[in-house]
Coordinates of C-alpha atoms and ligand atoms in Angstrom, one line a residue:
M1 CA 1.7 2.9 -3.7
S2 CA 2.9 2.6 -7.3
L3 CA 5.0 4.9 -9.6
P4 CA 3.1 7.6 -11.5
D5 CA 2.8 6.7 -15.2
R6 CA 5.3 9.3 -16.4
A7 CA 7.9 8.4 -13.8
R8 CA 7.5 4.8 -14.7
D9 CA 7.9 5.4 -18.4
E10 CA 11.0 7.5 -17.8
L11 CA 12.5 4.8 -15.5
A12 CA 11.8 2.2 -18.2
A13 CA 13.8 4.3 -20.6
L14 CA 16.8 4.4 -18.2
F15 CA 17.0 0.7 -17.7
P16 CA 16.4 -2.1 -20.3
P17 CA 13.9 -4.8 -19.4
E18 CA 16.5 -7.3 -18.2
R19 CA 17.8 -4.7 -15.7
R20 CA 14.5 -3.5 -14.2
R21 CA 11.6 -5.1 -12.4
L22 CA 8.3 -3.3 -12.2
D23 CA 5.9 -6.2 -11.4
K24 CA 5.1 -7.5 -7.9
A25 CA 6.6 -11.0 -8.5
G26 CA 9.9 -9.4 -9.6
T27 CA 10.2 -6.8 -6.9
W28 CA 9.1 -9.0 -4.0
P29 CA 12.5 -10.7 -3.4
Y30 CA 13.9 -7.2 -2.8
A31 CA 11.2 -6.3 -0.2
Y32 CA 13.1 -7.9 2.7
D33 CA 16.6 -8.5 4.2
N34 CA 18.1 -10.6 6.9
S35 CA 16.1 -8.7 9.5
R36 CA 12.9 -10.5 8.5
R37 CA 11.2 -7.1 8.1
E38 CA 9.6 -6.4 4.7
A39 CA 8.1 -3.6 2.6
A40 CA 7.5 -3.9 -1.1
P41 CA 9.3 -1.5 -3.4
D42 CA 7.6 -0.2 -6.6
A43 CA 10.6 -1.1 -8.7
V44 CA 14.0 -2.6 -8.6
V45 CA 16.8 -1.6 -10.9
F46 CA 20.3 -3.1 -11.5
P47 CA 22.7 -0.4 -12.7
L48 CA 26.0 -1.3 -14.4
D49 CA 27.9 2.0 -14.1
L50 CA 28.2 5.4 -12.5
D51 CA 26.4 7.2 -15.3
E52 CA 23.3 5.0 -14.8
I53 CA 23.3 5.8 -11.1
V54 CA 23.6 9.5 -11.7
A55 CA 20.7 9.4 -14.2
L56 CA 18.6 7.4 -11.7
V57 CA 19.2 9.8 -8.8
R58 CA 18.3 12.8 -11.0
W59 CA 15.2 11.0 -12.1
A60 CA 14.3 10.2 -8.5
N61 CA 14.9 13.8 -7.4
A62 CA 12.7 15.1 -10.2
H63 CA 9.8 12.9 -9.1
R64 CA 10.6 12.8 -5.3
I65 CA 10.8 9.0 -5.4
P66 CA 12.7 7.2 -2.6
L67 CA 15.8 5.1 -3.5
T68 CA 17.0 2.3 -1.3
P69 CA 20.5 1.1 -2.1
R70 CA 21.1 -2.6 -1.6
G71 CA 24.0 -5.0 -1.7
L72 CA 22.9 -8.5 -1.0
G73 CA 20.5 -7.8 1.8
S74 CA 22.4 -9.6 4.5
N75 CA 22.1 -6.9 7.1
T76 CA 20.2 -7.7 10.3
T77 CA 18.5 -4.3 11.0
G78 CA 16.1 -3.7 8.1
A79 CA 18.6 -1.2 6.6
S80 CA 17.8 -2.2 3.1
V81 CA 14.1 -2.7 3.5
P82 CA 12.3 0.0 1.3
V83 CA 9.9 1.2 3.9
A84 CA 8.9 4.2 1.9
G85 CA 8.4 2.3 -1.3
G86 CA 10.1 3.7 -4.4
V87 CA 13.0 2.0 -6.1
V88 CA 15.5 -0.5 -4.7
V89 CA 18.9 0.2 -6.3
S90 CA 20.5 -3.3 -6.4
L91 CA 24.2 -2.9 -6.8
E92 CA 24.8 -6.7 -7.2
R93 CA 25.6 -6.4 -10.9
L94 CA 28.1 -3.6 -10.3
A95 CA 30.7 -6.3 -9.4
R96 CA 33.9 -5.6 -11.2
I97 CA 37.4 -5.5 -9.7
V98 CA 38.7 -2.2 -11.3
E99 CA 42.3 -2.4 -10.3
F100 CA 44.6 -4.4 -8.0
R101 CA 47.9 -2.8 -7.0
P102 CA 49.6 -5.2 -4.5
Q103 CA 52.8 -3.1 -4.4
D104 CA 50.7 -0.1 -3.2
R105 CA 48.5 -2.3 -1.1
F106 CA 45.2 -1.3 -2.5
L107 CA 42.4 -2.7 -4.6
V108 CA 39.7 -0.8 -6.3
A109 CA 36.4 -2.6 -6.4
Q110 CA 32.9 -1.7 -7.6
A111 CA 30.3 -1.6 -4.8
G112 CA 28.6 -5.0 -5.6
V113 CA 31.8 -7.1 -5.4
P114 CA 31.3 -9.7 -2.6
N115 CA 33.7 -9.4 0.3
R116 CA 34.9 -12.9 -0.3
R117 CA 36.1 -12.1 -3.8
V118 CA 38.2 -9.2 -2.5
Q119 CA 39.8 -11.6 0.1
D120 CA 40.5 -14.2 -2.6
I121 CA 42.2 -11.7 -4.9
A122 CA 44.1 -10.0 -2.1
A123 CA 45.3 -13.5 -0.9
T124 CA 47.0 -14.1 -4.3
A125 CA 49.6 -11.5 -3.3
G126 CA 49.7 -12.5 0.4
L127 CA 47.4 -9.6 1.4
L128 CA 44.2 -9.3 3.4
W129 CA 41.3 -6.8 3.5
P130 CA 40.7 -6.8 7.3
P131 CA 36.9 -6.3 7.4
D132 CA 35.9 -10.0 7.4
P133 CA 32.2 -10.3 8.5
T134 CA 31.1 -13.9 8.8
S135 CA 28.8 -13.1 5.9
A136 CA 31.8 -12.4 3.6
A137 CA 30.4 -14.8 0.9
Y138 CA 27.1 -13.0 0.6
A139 CA 27.8 -9.4 1.6
T140 CA 29.2 -6.7 -0.8
V141 CA 31.9 -4.1 -0.4
G142 CA 29.3 -1.4 -0.7
G143 CA 27.2 -3.0 2.0
N144 CA 30.2 -3.6 4.2
L145 CA 31.2 0.1 3.9
A146 CA 27.7 1.4 4.3
T147 CA 27.3 -0.5 7.6
H148 CA 30.9 0.0 8.8
A149 CA 31.1 -3.8 9.1
S150 CA 33.8 -5.8 10.7
G151 CA 34.3 -9.3 11.8
P152 CA 36.5 -11.5 14.0
H153 CA 39.7 -9.8 12.8
A154 CA 38.6 -6.5 14.3
A155 CA 40.5 -7.6 17.4
R156 CA 43.7 -6.7 15.6
Y157 CA 42.7 -4.4 12.8
G158 CA 39.5 -2.6 13.8
A159 CA 36.5 -2.0 11.5
S160 CA 36.0 -1.0 7.8
R161 CA 36.6 2.7 8.1
R162 CA 40.3 2.2 8.6
Y163 CA 40.6 0.2 5.4
V164 CA 39.1 2.4 2.7
L165 CA 41.3 5.1 1.1
G166 CA 38.6 6.7 -1.0
L167 CA 35.2 6.4 -2.6
T168 CA 33.3 7.3 -5.7
A169 CA 29.7 7.9 -4.7
V170 CA 26.6 9.7 -5.9
S171 CA 24.9 12.1 -3.6
G172 CA 21.1 12.5 -3.2
E173 CA 21.2 15.3 -5.8
G174 CA 23.1 13.2 -8.3
A175 CA 26.5 14.8 -7.8
V176 CA 29.5 12.6 -8.2
L177 CA 31.7 12.7 -5.1
R178 CA 35.2 11.5 -5.4
T179 CA 36.6 11.2 -1.8
G180 CA 40.1 10.4 -0.5
T181 CA 43.2 9.4 -2.5
R182 CA 45.3 6.4 -3.3
T183 CA 47.7 7.2 -0.5
E184 CA 47.7 5.9 3.0
K185 CA 48.1 9.4 4.3
N186 CA 46.0 12.3 3.1
A187 CA 45.6 15.6 4.9
V188 CA 43.6 17.6 2.4
G189 CA 40.0 18.6 2.9
Y190 CA 37.1 17.2 5.0
D191 CA 37.1 13.5 5.3
L192 CA 34.0 12.6 3.4
T193 CA 35.1 9.0 3.1
D194 CA 34.8 8.6 6.8
L195 CA 31.4 10.3 6.7
L196 CA 30.0 8.0 4.0
V197 CA 31.3 4.8 5.7
G198 CA 28.5 3.7 8.1
S199 CA 25.9 6.1 6.6
E200 CA 23.7 3.1 5.5
G201 CA 22.9 4.5 2.1
T202 CA 21.3 7.7 3.6
L203 CA 23.9 10.2 2.3
A204 CA 25.1 8.8 -1.0
I205 CA 25.2 5.6 -3.2
I206 CA 28.7 4.1 -3.1
V207 CA 29.7 3.1 -6.6
E208 CA 33.4 2.2 -6.2
A209 CA 35.9 2.0 -3.3
T210 CA 39.6 2.0 -3.0
L211 CA 40.3 -0.6 -0.3
A212 CA 43.5 -0.6 1.8
L213 CA 45.1 -4.0 2.2
V214 CA 47.5 -5.3 4.8
P215 CA 50.0 -8.2 4.8
R216 CA 48.4 -11.6 5.5
P217 CA 50.3 -13.4 8.2
A218 CA 51.3 -16.9 6.9
A219 CA 51.3 -18.9 10.2
R220 CA 48.5 -19.4 12.7
A221 CA 48.0 -20.9 16.1
V222 CA 44.7 -21.2 18.1
L223 CA 44.5 -21.0 21.8
R224 CA 41.5 -22.0 23.9
A225 CA 41.3 -20.8 27.5
T226 CA 38.6 -21.5 30.0
Y227 CA 38.0 -19.4 33.1
S228 CA 36.0 -19.5 36.3
D229 CA 34.0 -16.5 35.2
V230 CA 33.8 -13.7 32.6
A231 CA 35.5 -11.1 34.8
R232 CA 38.7 -13.3 34.9
A233 CA 38.5 -13.9 31.2
V234 CA 38.3 -10.1 30.6
D235 CA 41.3 -9.6 32.8
A236 CA 43.2 -12.0 30.5
V237 CA 42.0 -10.0 27.4
L238 CA 43.2 -6.8 29.0
R239 CA 46.6 -8.5 29.4
L240 CA 46.5 -9.7 25.8
R241 CA 45.8 -6.2 24.6
A242 CA 49.0 -5.0 26.2
L243 CA 51.0 -7.2 23.8
A244 CA 52.8 -5.4 20.9
H245 CA 51.9 -8.4 18.7
G246 CA 48.4 -9.0 20.1
P247 CA 45.7 -11.4 19.0
A248 CA 44.3 -11.4 15.5
V249 CA 41.0 -12.8 16.7
C250 CA 39.7 -13.0 20.3
E251 CA 36.2 -14.4 21.0
L252 CA 34.4 -14.8 24.3
L253 CA 31.7 -17.3 25.2
D254 CA 29.8 -16.5 28.4
R255 CA 28.6 -19.1 30.9
A256 CA 25.3 -19.6 29.1
S257 CA 26.8 -20.1 25.7
L258 CA 29.4 -22.4 27.1
G259 CA 26.7 -24.4 28.8
L260 CA 25.0 -24.9 25.4
V261 CA 28.1 -26.3 23.5
A262 CA 30.2 -27.8 26.3
P263 CA 28.8 -31.3 26.1
G264 CA 30.1 -31.8 22.5
L265 CA 33.6 -30.3 23.0
E266 CA 36.8 -32.2 22.5
P267 CA 38.9 -31.8 24.5
P268 CA 36.2 -31.2 27.1
V269 CA 36.2 -28.0 29.2
P270 CA 36.6 -28.4 33.0
A271 CA 33.4 -28.6 35.1
G272 CA 32.5 -25.2 36.5
S273 CA 33.9 -23.2 33.6
G274 CA 32.2 -19.8 33.5
A275 CA 33.8 -18.4 30.3
L276 CA 35.8 -19.4 27.4
L277 CA 38.2 -17.4 25.2
L278 CA 39.2 -18.4 21.7
V279 CA 42.3 -16.6 20.5
D280 CA 44.0 -16.7 17.1
V281 CA 47.6 -15.8 16.9
E282 CA 48.6 -14.9 13.3
E283 CA 52.2 -14.2 12.6
D284 CA 55.2 -14.5 10.4
P285 CA 56.2 -18.2 10.7
R286 CA 59.5 -17.1 12.2
L287 CA 57.8 -15.4 15.1
L288 CA 54.8 -17.7 15.7
E289 CA 56.3 -19.8 18.5
T290 CA 57.6 -16.7 20.4
V291 CA 54.4 -14.7 20.0
T292 CA 52.2 -17.7 20.9
A293 CA 54.1 -18.2 24.1
L294 CA 53.6 -14.6 25.0
H295 CA 49.9 -15.0 24.4
E296 CA 49.9 -18.1 26.7
Q297 CA 51.6 -16.1 29.4
A298 CA 49.0 -13.3 29.1
L299 CA 46.2 -15.8 29.3
A300 CA 47.6 -17.5 32.4
G301 CA 46.4 -15.8 35.6
P302 CA 43.7 -15.9 38.3
G303 CA 40.7 -18.0 37.3
L304 CA 42.3 -19.9 34.4
L305 CA 41.0 -23.5 34.5
D306 CA 42.4 -24.9 31.2
L307 CA 44.6 -23.7 28.3
R308 CA 45.0 -25.6 25.0
R309 CA 47.1 -24.8 21.9
A310 CA 46.5 -26.0 18.4
L311 CA 48.9 -25.6 15.5
D312 CA 47.6 -27.9 12.8
G313 CA 44.4 -27.5 10.8
A314 CA 42.3 -30.3 12.4
E315 CA 43.3 -29.4 15.9
R316 CA 42.6 -25.7 15.3
E317 CA 39.2 -26.6 13.9
A318 CA 38.5 -28.7 17.0
L319 CA 39.2 -25.7 19.3
W320 CA 37.0 -23.4 17.2
A321 CA 34.2 -26.0 17.3
A322 CA 32.8 -24.3 20.4
R323 CA 32.2 -21.1 18.6
R324 CA 30.8 -22.7 15.4
A325 CA 28.4 -24.8 17.3
L326 CA 26.7 -21.8 18.9
S327 CA 24.4 -20.5 16.2
P328 CA 22.9 -24.0 15.4
A329 CA 22.5 -24.6 19.1
L330 CA 20.6 -21.3 19.5
R331 CA 18.3 -22.2 16.6
R332 CA 17.4 -25.5 18.3
L333 CA 16.7 -23.8 21.6
A334 CA 14.0 -21.3 20.8
S335 CA 11.8 -20.2 17.9
G336 CA 12.6 -16.5 18.6
K337 CA 15.8 -14.7 19.1
I338 CA 16.5 -11.0 19.5
N339 CA 20.2 -10.6 18.6
E340 CA 21.8 -7.4 19.7
D341 CA 25.4 -6.4 19.0
V342 CA 26.2 -3.9 21.8
A343 CA 29.7 -2.8 22.7
V344 CA 31.2 -1.3 25.9
P345 CA 34.7 -0.3 26.9
L346 CA 36.4 -3.6 27.7
S347 CA 36.9 -3.0 31.4
R348 CA 33.1 -2.6 31.8
L349 CA 32.2 -5.8 30.1
P350 CA 32.1 -7.9 33.4
E351 CA 29.5 -5.4 34.7
L352 CA 27.4 -5.9 31.5
V353 CA 27.6 -9.7 31.7
A354 CA 26.6 -9.6 35.4
F355 CA 23.7 -7.4 34.5
L356 CA 22.6 -9.8 31.8
E357 CA 22.7 -12.7 34.3
D358 CA 20.5 -10.8 36.7
L359 CA 18.2 -9.9 33.8
A360 CA 17.9 -13.6 32.8
A361 CA 17.0 -14.5 36.3
S362 CA 14.4 -11.8 36.8
T363 CA 12.7 -12.2 33.4
G364 CA 12.9 -16.0 33.2
L365 CA 14.2 -15.6 29.6
R366 CA 17.3 -17.4 28.4
I367 CA 20.0 -14.9 27.5
V368 CA 23.1 -16.2 25.7
S369 CA 26.1 -13.9 25.0
F370 CA 29.3 -14.2 23.0
G371 CA 31.3 -12.0 20.8
H372 CA 34.4 -10.1 19.7
V373 CA 35.6 -9.4 23.2
A374 CA 38.8 -7.6 22.3
N375 CA 36.6 -4.7 21.1
G376 CA 34.1 -5.0 24.0
N377 CA 31.6 -6.1 21.4
L378 CA 29.0 -8.6 22.7
H379 CA 26.3 -10.4 20.7
V380 CA 23.5 -10.7 23.2
N381 CA 20.8 -13.2 22.2
I382 CA 17.5 -12.9 24.0
L383 CA 15.7 -16.2 23.4
H384 CA 11.9 -16.5 23.5
D385 CA 8.9 -18.3 22.1
E386 CA 7.9 -16.4 18.9
A387 CA 4.4 -17.8 19.1
D388 CA 3.8 -16.4 22.5
P389 CA 3.1 -12.6 22.2
G390 CA 3.6 -12.1 26.0
E391 CA 7.0 -13.6 25.9
R392 CA 7.9 -11.7 22.7
A393 CA 7.0 -8.5 24.5
R394 CA 9.1 -9.4 27.5
A395 CA 12.0 -10.1 25.2
E396 CA 11.6 -6.7 23.6
E397 CA 11.4 -5.0 27.0
T398 CA 14.6 -6.9 28.0
A399 CA 16.4 -5.5 24.9
R400 CA 15.4 -2.0 26.0
L401 CA 16.8 -2.6 29.4
L402 CA 20.0 -3.9 27.8
F403 CA 20.3 -0.7 25.7
D404 CA 19.7 1.5 28.7
R405 CA 22.4 -0.3 30.7
V406 CA 24.9 -0.3 27.8
L407 CA 24.7 3.4 27.5
T408 CA 25.2 3.9 31.3
L409 CA 28.3 1.7 30.8
E410 CA 29.7 4.2 28.2
G411 CA 28.9 1.9 25.4
T412 CA 27.1 1.9 22.0
L413 CA 23.9 0.3 20.8
S414 CA 25.7 -1.3 17.9
G415 CA 29.3 -2.3 17.5
E416 CA 29.0 -3.6 13.9
H417 CA 25.4 -4.2 12.6
G418 CA 24.4 -0.6 12.5
V419 CA 21.0 1.2 13.0
G420 CA 18.7 0.5 10.1
L421 CA 15.1 0.4 11.2
A422 CA 15.6 -1.8 14.2
K423 CA 17.6 0.7 16.3
A424 CA 16.4 4.0 14.9
P425 CA 14.0 4.7 17.8
F426 CA 16.9 4.3 20.2
V427 CA 19.4 6.6 18.4
P428 CA 18.1 9.6 20.5
W429 CA 19.2 7.6 23.7
Q430 CA 22.8 7.6 22.5
I431 CA 23.1 10.7 20.4
D432 CA 22.0 14.0 21.9
A433 CA 19.7 16.6 20.2
P434 CA 22.4 19.1 19.1
T435 CA 24.5 16.3 17.6
R436 CA 21.5 14.8 15.8
A437 CA 20.7 18.2 14.4
A438 CA 24.3 18.5 13.0
M439 CA 23.8 15.0 11.5
A440 CA 20.5 16.0 10.0
A441 CA 22.1 19.1 8.5
L442 CA 24.7 16.9 6.8
K443 CA 21.9 14.7 5.5
A444 CA 20.1 17.8 4.1
A445 CA 23.3 19.0 2.5
L446 CA 23.9 15.7 0.6
D447 CA 20.3 14.6 0.1
P448 CA 18.1 17.8 0.2
A449 CA 15.0 16.0 -1.0
G450 CA 15.4 13.2 1.5
I451 CA 15.1 10.5 -1.2
L452 CA 18.0 8.3 0.0
N453 CA 17.0 5.4 2.2
P454 CA 14.3 7.3 4.1
G455 CA 13.4 6.1 7.6
K456 CA 16.9 4.8 8.5
I457 CA 19.2 6.0 11.2
L458 CA 17.6 9.4 12.0
G459 CA 14.1 10.8 12.3
A460 CA 12.3 7.9 14.0
P461 CA 10.3 9.0 17.1
A462 CA 12.3 8.2 20.3
A463 CA 11.4 5.1 22.2
P464 CA 10.5 5.8 25.8
R465 CA 13.6 5.2 28.0
P466 CA 13.2 3.0 31.1
A467 CA 12.8 5.2 34.3
Ligands
FAD501 C1 25.2 -15.0 8.8 C2 25.5 -13.5 8.9 C3 26.7 -13.2 9.5 C4 27.0 -11.8 9.6 N1 28.2 -11.5 10.2 C5 28.5 -10.2 10.3 C6 29.8 -9.9 11.0 O1 30.6 -10.7 11.4 N2 30.1 -8.5 11.0 C7 29.3 -7.6 10.5 O2 29.6 -6.4 10.6 N3 28.1 -7.9 10.0 C8 27.7 -9.2 9.8 N4 26.5 -9.5 9.2 C9 25.6 -8.4 8.7 C10 25.8 -8.1 7.2 O3 26.4 -9.1 6.5 C11 26.6 -6.8 7.1 O4 25.8 -5.7 7.6 C12 27.0 -6.5 5.6 O5 27.9 -5.4 5.6 C13 25.8 -6.1 4.7 O6 26.2 -6.2 3.3 P1 25.2 -6.3 2.1 O7 25.9 -6.2 0.9 O8 24.4 -7.5 2.3 O9 24.3 -5.0 2.3 P2 22.8 -4.8 2.5 O10 22.3 -5.7 3.6 O11 22.1 -5.0 1.2 O12 22.7 -3.3 2.9 C14 23.1 -2.8 4.1 C15 23.0 -1.3 4.2 O13 24.0 -0.8 3.3 C16 23.4 0.1 2.3 N5 24.1 -0.1 1.1 C17 24.3 -1.3 0.5 N6 25.1 -1.1 -0.6 C18 25.3 0.2 -0.7 C19 26.0 1.1 -1.6 N7 26.6 0.6 -2.7 N8 25.9 2.4 -1.4 C20 25.3 2.9 -0.3 N9 24.6 2.2 0.6 C21 24.6 0.8 0.4 C22 21.9 -0.4 2.3 O14 21.1 0.7 1.9 C23 21.7 -0.7 3.8 O15 21.5 0.4 4.5 C24 26.1 -10.8 9.1 C25 25.0 -11.2 8.5 C26 24.7 -12.6 8.4 C27 23.4 -12.9 7.7

């Protein structure tokens, strides 16, 4: 499909040549994202301000042309793949810090500012923007908010939604929405900020965001605890969560992930370890020793095999080596990997891990899980030979069984990566028809022509659910 001549001429009048791409060679790099899915757009544009985005959306409405907002394409679900063609709206050049008010603990950033830049600027005043996806260097504020992203620090702070005070965004009709305030408390009107966060570019294009910052603790200790099994490790996390000054970061490696990295670990983990916890304590330096000791007390309990503490940089890095070694180890192990990011209430996590162990045994597939355990968020990696269609199909079926079980455990299909294309057929498993209808009505109110990121989140035919 290509743009009709008139629409193409009008688009060319809206964006100068250096900020539009209309040829295949120029648009192709915007056909895919980190999901490895791809679909070529008809055009890519690089707006520089709000007015250009308003004009673009009005143009798209007039011609019924799909628009796919895009940050840096680091999402893993196909959320920024333009499956319906049309125009990719790349926000990467809308990358200005508009205002930084440390005393009021907020920073106003345009949508295309990379997360890392926000962190660097906030750090100059001893502050932190808590959403810290591992992709911080190549993911934007707009993309983070549109996917409701989070990272390791979600253990203490939770995800993006809590750290945005307000947005400037353009609806699917070209209306400028100014949501929220510059205050930490605001009790006026419907909360459109919360609605737009996590909407994956389907309700509005985020242009600017007022981000809430928190004080950055100056001192850090790392604890590494190994347990006989995941259930004992989760018991320890439940004890940690009862602390008033709880962990800043709390990561779990299950038996299979530990097995992959254990041979290279220094200090080594005891033989027979079935789970490992990595815990960051971040505090005011005057409290670090006391709070770290409280963490150690909480980590001690039935099933604990080994507990290490590191205070200086090199030692801390050595303890984190287990976690960092995982992704490269997975890449060496298999050509194919289905990586899901399910979450369940923490007390149900041992049931999920036991189910995965059974599933690995019954399917013969290697399943390796690790994740942000304090939030019950587990990254489940189903490894397979990509060149073997039978094994690939078995891995996909295994993912379906995983989703089904996660929902019976009161969980969610995605704790942080979102829906995109990958999980759209499974949304009806999690969200019932009346609730989906209410969501569809909101979509119709903000994007009546359905031009914003079509095919994402809602509307895909439901996948058959295992009997
Ligand atoms: C190595 C790696 C590590 C990662 N680690 C994490 C992690 O720890 N936690 C985590 O949550 N995610 C993680 N991710 C996933 C990814 O980085 C996040 O989803 C990120 O928020 C996407 O940002 P982006 O700028 O790349 O957005 P894109 O991928 O370009 O877009 C993502 C979605 O947001 C929409 N969108 C983008 N910008 C806007 C805008 N301005 N207005 C409206 N909609 C918009 C797009 O349409 C799309 O639906 C990781 C990815 C990689 C590759």
